[in-house]
GROMACS .gro file of C-alpha atoms in nm:
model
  302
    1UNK     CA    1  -1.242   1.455   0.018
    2UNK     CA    2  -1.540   1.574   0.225
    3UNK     CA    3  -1.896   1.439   0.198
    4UNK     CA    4  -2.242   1.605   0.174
    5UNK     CA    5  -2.596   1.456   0.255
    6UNK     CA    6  -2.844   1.639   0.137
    7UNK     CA    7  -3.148   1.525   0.329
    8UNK     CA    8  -3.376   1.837   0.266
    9UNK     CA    9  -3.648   1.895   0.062
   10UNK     CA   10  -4.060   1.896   0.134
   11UNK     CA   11  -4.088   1.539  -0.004
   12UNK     CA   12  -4.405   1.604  -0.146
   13UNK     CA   13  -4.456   1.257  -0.390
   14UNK     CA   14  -4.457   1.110  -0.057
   15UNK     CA   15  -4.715   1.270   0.138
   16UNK     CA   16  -4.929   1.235   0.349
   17UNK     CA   17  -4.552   0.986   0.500
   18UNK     CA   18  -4.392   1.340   0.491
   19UNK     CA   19  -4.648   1.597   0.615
   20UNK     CA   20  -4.452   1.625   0.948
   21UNK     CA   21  -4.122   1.375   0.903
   22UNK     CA   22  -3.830   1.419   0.687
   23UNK     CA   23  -3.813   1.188   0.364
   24UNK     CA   24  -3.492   1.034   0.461
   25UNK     CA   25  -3.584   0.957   0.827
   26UNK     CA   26  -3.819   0.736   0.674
   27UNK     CA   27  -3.772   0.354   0.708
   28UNK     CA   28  -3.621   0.198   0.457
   29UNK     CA   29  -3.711  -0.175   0.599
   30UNK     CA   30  -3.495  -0.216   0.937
   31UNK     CA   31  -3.276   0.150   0.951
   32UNK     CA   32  -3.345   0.499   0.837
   33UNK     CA   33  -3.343   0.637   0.460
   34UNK     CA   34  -3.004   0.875   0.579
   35UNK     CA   35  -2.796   0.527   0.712
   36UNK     CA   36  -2.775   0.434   0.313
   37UNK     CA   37  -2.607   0.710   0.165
   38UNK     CA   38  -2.382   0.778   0.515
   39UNK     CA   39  -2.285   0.426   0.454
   40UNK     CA   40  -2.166   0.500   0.099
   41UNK     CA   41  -1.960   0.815   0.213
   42UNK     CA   42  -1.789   0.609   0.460
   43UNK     CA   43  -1.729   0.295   0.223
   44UNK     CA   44  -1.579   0.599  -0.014
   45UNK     CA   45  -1.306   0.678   0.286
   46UNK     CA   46  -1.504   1.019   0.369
   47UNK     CA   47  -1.464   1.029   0.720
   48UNK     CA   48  -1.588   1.435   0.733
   49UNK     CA   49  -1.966   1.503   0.658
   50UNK     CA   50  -2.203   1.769   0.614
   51UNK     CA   51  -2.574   1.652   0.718
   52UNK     CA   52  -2.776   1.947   0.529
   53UNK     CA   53  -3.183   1.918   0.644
   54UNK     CA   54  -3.486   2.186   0.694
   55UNK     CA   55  -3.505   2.366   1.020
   56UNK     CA   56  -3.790   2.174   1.157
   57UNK     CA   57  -3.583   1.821   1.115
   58UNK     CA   58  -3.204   1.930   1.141
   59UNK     CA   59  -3.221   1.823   1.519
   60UNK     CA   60  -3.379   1.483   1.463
   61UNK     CA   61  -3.084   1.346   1.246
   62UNK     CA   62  -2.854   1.537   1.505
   63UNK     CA   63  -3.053   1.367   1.799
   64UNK     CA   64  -2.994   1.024   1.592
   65UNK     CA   65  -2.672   1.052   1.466
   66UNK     CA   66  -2.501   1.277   1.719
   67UNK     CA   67  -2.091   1.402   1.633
   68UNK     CA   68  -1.984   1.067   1.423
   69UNK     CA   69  -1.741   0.999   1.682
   70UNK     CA   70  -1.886   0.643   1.806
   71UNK     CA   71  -1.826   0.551   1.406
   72UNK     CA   72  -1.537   0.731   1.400
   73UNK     CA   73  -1.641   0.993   1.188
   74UNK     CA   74  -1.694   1.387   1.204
   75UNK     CA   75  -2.061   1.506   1.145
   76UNK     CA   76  -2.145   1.825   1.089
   77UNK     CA   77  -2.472   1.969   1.018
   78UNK     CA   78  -2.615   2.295   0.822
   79UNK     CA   79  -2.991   2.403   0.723
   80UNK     CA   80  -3.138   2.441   0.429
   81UNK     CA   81  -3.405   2.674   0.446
   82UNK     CA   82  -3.595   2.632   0.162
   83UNK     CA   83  -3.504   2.389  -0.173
   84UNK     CA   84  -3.386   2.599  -0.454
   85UNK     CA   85  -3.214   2.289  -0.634
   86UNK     CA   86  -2.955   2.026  -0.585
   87UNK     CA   87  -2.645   2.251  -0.619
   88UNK     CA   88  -2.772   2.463  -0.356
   89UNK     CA   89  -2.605   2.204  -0.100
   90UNK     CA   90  -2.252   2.306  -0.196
   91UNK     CA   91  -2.361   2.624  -0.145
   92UNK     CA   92  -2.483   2.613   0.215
   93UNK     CA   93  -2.178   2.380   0.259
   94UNK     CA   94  -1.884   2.588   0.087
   95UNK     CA   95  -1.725   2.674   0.430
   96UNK     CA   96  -1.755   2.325   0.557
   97UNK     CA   97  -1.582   2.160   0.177
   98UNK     CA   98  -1.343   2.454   0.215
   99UNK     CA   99  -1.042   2.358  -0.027
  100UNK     CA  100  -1.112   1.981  -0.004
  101UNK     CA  101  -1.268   1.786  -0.336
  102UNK     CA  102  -1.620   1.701  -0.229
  103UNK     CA  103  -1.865   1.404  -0.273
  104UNK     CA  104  -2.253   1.491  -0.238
  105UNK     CA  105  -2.528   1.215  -0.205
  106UNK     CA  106  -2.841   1.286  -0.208
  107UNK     CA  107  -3.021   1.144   0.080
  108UNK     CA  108  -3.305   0.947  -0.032
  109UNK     CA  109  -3.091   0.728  -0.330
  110UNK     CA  110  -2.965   0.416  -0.230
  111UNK     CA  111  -2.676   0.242  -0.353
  112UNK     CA  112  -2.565  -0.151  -0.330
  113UNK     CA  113  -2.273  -0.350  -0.473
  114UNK     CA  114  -2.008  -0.541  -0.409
  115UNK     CA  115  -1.745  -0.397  -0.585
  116UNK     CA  116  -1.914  -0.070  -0.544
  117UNK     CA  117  -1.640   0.053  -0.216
  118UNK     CA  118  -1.368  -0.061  -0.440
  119UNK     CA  119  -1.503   0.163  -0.674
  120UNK     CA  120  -1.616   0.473  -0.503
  121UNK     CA  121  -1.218   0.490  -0.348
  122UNK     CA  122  -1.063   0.426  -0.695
  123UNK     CA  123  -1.280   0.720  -0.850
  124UNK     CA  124  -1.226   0.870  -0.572
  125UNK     CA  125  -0.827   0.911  -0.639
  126UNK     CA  126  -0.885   0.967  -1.027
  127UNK     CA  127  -1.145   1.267  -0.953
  128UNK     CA  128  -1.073   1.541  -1.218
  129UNK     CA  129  -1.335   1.781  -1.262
  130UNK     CA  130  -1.685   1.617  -1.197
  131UNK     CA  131  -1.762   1.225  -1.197
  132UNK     CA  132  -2.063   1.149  -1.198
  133UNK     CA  133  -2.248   0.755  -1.174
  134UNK     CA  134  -2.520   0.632  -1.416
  135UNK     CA  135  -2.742   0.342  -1.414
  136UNK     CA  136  -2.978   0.175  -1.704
  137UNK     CA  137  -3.367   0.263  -1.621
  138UNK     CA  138  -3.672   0.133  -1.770
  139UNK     CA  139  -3.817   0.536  -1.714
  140UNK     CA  140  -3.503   0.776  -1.801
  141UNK     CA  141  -3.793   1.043  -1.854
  142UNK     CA  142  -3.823   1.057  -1.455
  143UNK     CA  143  -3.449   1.107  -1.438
  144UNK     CA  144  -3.149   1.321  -1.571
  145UNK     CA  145  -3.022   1.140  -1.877
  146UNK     CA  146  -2.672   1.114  -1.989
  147UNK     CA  147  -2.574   1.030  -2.404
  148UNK     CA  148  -2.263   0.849  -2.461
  149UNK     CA  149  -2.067   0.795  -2.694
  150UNK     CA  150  -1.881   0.471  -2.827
  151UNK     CA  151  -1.564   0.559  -2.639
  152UNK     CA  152  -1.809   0.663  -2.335
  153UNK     CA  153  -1.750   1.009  -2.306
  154UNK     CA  154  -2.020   1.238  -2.251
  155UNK     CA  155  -2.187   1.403  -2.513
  156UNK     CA  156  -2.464   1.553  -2.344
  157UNK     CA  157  -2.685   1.600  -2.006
  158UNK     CA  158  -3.070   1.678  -1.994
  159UNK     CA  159  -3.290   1.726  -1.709
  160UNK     CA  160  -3.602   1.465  -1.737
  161UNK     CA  161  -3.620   1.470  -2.087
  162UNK     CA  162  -3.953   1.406  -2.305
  163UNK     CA  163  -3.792   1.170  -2.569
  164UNK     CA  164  -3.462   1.049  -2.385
  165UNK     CA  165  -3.155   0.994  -2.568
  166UNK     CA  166  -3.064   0.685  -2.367
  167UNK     CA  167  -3.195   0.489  -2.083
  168UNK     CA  168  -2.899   0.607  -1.855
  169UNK     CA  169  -3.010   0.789  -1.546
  170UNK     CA  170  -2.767   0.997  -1.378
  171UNK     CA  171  -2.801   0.915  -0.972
  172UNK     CA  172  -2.755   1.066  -0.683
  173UNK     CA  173  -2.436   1.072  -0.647
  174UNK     CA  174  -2.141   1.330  -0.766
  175UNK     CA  175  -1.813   1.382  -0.705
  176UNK     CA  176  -1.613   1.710  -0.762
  177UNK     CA  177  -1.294   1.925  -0.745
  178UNK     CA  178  -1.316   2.182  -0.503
  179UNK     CA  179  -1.419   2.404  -0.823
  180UNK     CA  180  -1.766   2.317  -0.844
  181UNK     CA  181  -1.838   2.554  -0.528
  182UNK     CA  182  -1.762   2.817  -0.750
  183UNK     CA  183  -1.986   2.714  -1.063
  184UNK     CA  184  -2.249   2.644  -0.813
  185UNK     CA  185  -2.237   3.005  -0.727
  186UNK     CA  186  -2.212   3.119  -1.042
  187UNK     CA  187  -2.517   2.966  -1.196
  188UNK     CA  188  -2.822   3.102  -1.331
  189UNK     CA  189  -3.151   2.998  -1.133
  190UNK     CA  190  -3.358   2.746  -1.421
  191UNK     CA  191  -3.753   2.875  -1.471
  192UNK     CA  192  -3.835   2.741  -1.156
  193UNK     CA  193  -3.588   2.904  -0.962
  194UNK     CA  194  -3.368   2.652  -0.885
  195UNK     CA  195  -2.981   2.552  -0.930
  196UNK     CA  196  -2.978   2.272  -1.099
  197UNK     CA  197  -2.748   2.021  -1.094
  198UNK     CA  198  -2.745   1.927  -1.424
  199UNK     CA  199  -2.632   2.268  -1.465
  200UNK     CA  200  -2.333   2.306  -1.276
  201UNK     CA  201  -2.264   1.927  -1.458
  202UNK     CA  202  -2.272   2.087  -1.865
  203UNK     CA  203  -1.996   2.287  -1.702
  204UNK     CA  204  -1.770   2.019  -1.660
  205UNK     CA  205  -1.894   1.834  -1.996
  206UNK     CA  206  -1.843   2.173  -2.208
  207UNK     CA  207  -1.501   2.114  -2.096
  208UNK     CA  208  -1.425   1.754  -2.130
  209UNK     CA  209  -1.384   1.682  -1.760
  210UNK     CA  210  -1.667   1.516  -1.685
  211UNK     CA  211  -1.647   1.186  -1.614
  212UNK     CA  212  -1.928   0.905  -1.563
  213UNK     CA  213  -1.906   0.551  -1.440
  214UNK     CA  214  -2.194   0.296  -1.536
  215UNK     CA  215  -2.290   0.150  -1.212
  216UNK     CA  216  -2.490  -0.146  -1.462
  217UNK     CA  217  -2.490  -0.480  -1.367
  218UNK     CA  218  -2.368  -0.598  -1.001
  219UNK     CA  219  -2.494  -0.280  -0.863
  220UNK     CA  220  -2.877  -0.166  -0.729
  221UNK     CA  221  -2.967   0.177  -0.720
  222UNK     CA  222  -3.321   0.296  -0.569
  223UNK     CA  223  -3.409   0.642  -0.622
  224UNK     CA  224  -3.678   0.646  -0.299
  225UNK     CA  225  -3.902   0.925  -0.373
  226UNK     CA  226  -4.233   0.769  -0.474
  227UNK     CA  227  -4.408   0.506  -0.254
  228UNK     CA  228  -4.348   0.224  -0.511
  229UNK     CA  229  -3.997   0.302  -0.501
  230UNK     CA  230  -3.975   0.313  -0.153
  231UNK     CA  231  -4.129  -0.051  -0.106
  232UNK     CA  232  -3.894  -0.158  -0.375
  233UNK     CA  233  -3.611  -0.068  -0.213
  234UNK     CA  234  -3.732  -0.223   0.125
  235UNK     CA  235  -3.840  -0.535  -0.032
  236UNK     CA  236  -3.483  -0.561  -0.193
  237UNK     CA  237  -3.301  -0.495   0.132
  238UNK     CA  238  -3.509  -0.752   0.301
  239UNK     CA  239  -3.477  -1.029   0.090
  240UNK     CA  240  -3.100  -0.973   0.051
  241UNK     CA  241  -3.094  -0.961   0.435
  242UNK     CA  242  -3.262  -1.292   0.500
  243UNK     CA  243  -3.127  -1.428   0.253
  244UNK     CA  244  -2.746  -1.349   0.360
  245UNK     CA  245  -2.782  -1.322   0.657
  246UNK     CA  246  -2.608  -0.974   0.666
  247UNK     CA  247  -2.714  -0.608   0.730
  248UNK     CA  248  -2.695  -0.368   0.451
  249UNK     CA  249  -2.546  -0.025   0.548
  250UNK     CA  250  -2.475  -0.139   0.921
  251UNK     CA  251  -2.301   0.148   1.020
  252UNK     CA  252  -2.154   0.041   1.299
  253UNK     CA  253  -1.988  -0.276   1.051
  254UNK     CA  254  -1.900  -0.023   0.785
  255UNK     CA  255  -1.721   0.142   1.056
  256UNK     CA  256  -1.518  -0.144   1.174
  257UNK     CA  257  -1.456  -0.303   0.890
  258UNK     CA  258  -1.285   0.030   0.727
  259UNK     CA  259  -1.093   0.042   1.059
  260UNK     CA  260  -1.235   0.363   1.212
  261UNK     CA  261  -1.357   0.174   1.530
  262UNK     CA  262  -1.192  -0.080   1.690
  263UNK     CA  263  -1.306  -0.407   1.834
  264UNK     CA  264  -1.395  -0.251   2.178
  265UNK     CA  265  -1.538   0.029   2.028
  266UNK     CA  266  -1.727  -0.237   1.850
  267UNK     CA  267  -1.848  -0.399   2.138
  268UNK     CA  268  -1.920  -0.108   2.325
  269UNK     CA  269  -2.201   0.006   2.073
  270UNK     CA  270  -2.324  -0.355   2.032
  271UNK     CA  271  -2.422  -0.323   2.358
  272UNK     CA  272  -2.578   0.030   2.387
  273UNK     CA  273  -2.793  -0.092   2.079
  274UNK     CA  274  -2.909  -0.495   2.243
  275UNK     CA  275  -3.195  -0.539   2.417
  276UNK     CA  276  -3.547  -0.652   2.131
  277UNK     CA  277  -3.354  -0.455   1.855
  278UNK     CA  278  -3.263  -0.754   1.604
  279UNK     CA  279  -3.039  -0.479   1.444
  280UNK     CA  280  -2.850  -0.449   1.777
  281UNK     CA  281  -2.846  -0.813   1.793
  282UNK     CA  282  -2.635  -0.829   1.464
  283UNK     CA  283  -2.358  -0.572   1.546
  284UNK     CA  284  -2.339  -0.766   1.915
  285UNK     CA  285  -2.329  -1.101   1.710
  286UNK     CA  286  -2.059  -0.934   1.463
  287UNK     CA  287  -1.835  -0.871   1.705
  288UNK     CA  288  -1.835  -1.189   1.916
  289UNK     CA  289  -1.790  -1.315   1.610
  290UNK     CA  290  -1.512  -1.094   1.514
  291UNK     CA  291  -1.364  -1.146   1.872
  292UNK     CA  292  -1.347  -1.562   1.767
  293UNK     CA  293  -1.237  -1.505   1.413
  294UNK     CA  294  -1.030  -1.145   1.432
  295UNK     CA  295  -1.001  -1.031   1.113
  296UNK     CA  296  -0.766  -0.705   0.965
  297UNK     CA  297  -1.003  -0.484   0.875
  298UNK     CA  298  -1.107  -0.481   0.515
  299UNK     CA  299  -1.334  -0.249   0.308
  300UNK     CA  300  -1.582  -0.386   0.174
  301UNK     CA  301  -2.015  -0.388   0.105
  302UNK     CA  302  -2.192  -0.361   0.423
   0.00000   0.00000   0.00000
């Protein structure tokens, strides 16, 4: 399986923050917007991702991500020119998914859990057709909404509906067979000109292979696209921080711990990243730790 970011957009609901800087380069308390969903691809085992951005910003998340190879990881990037709707990433990524199933994140939604690695693999290996992941809001009107059924199959997908059939938003976050490159093609722009991704998902539900897993209770999910939401999130990453004394979607930790760096390796960014940066200070810290205690590496929340 491959992974997509999509990281584009004009971010207008956060203006005057986005005038002139990408959405999800914005901080997100102590790392960028992009290092939460990039952590989720590589908790999912997607070691091969597509970074797609605007023209103006595709260099900055080059410039601060670089080739994946110090995470040991592959980064690509592509450019979307202008935002004609969330399916338009597979799209402008068709020759990078190639044959390969293909997990797209959007790049301002931010998930935590801990079972939620677990998870993401498992679904990962059961993938037929589309799966998608819900979670219980207080606003589904803001959102797409999924309706269940008892046996929790799908029985239908609309796109920020005025009278909601549930409260169950459908995130960020979709995973599909190599397929869905095709139906992405294939779909009819909505009335504002856009490819929806609810869309190309009634495909896979007309057909009873569409698949979604209630993220619920043990899991947070931040949809960062208006300022309140954006504190939200920061405030909940905060706390949790201080108050565990961890890192949430530490790259360089998410890295190690699902075995794609090494303990040197480890080291060897600690140290590029020390100096004032507390953030630097807890990857050197995790591996002198790591160094005392060595552990086999073991997938889990970072």
């Amino acid at each position: 399986m491959r992974g997509i970011i999509l990281a584009g957009g004009s971010g207008t609901r956060l203006r005057p923050l986005t005038s002139v800087h990408s959405k999800q380069l914005l901080p997100v308390y102590d790392k960028p917007m992009v290092y939460y969903p990039l952590a989720v691809l590589m908790q999912s085992g997607v070691r091969e991702i597509l970074i797609i951005s605007t023209p103006a910003h595709l260099e900055i998340y080059r410039e601060l991500l670089g080739d994946g190879h110090k995470l040991g990881i592959s980064l690509e990037y592509a450019v979307q020119d202008e935002p004609k709707g969330l399916a338009q990433a597979l799209i402008i990524g068709q020759e990078f998914i190639g044959d390969q199933q293909v997990c797209l994140v959007l790049g301002d939604n931010i998930f935590y859990g801990h079972r939620l690695p677990d998870m993401l693999r498992e679904e990962a290996h059961r993938l037929d057709g589309c799966t998608l992941f819900g979670y219980p809001v207080g606003d589904p009107e803001r959102y797409g909404v999924a309706e269940m059924d008892e046996e929790g199959n799908i029985l239908s997908l609309e796109e920020k509906p005025l009278k909601p059939k549930s409260n169950l938003a459908v995130t960020g976050l979709y995973m599909y067979d190599n397929e869905a490159v095709r139906r992405a093609i294939a779909l009819e722009p909505s009335a504002r000109g856009e490819l929806e991704i609810t869309d190309l998902n009634r495909t896979f539900v007309d057909e009873g292979r569409a698949r979604l897993v209630n993220l619920g209770r043990g899991s947070a999910w931040f949809d960062t696209g208006t300022h309140d939401s954006l504190l939200e999130a920061a405030t909940f990453v905060q706390i949790l921080e201080k108050r565990q004394g961890i890192r949430i979607s530490c790259l360089e930790e998410v890295a190690y711990r699902m075995g794609y760096i090494d303990h040197e390796q480890l080291c060897i960014i600690g140290k590029e990243l020390s100096g004032s940066s507390s953030y630097g200070q807890y990857v050197i810290d995790l591996a002198r730790q790591e160094a005392a205690e060595p552990v086999s590496p073991t997938p889990r929340a970072a």
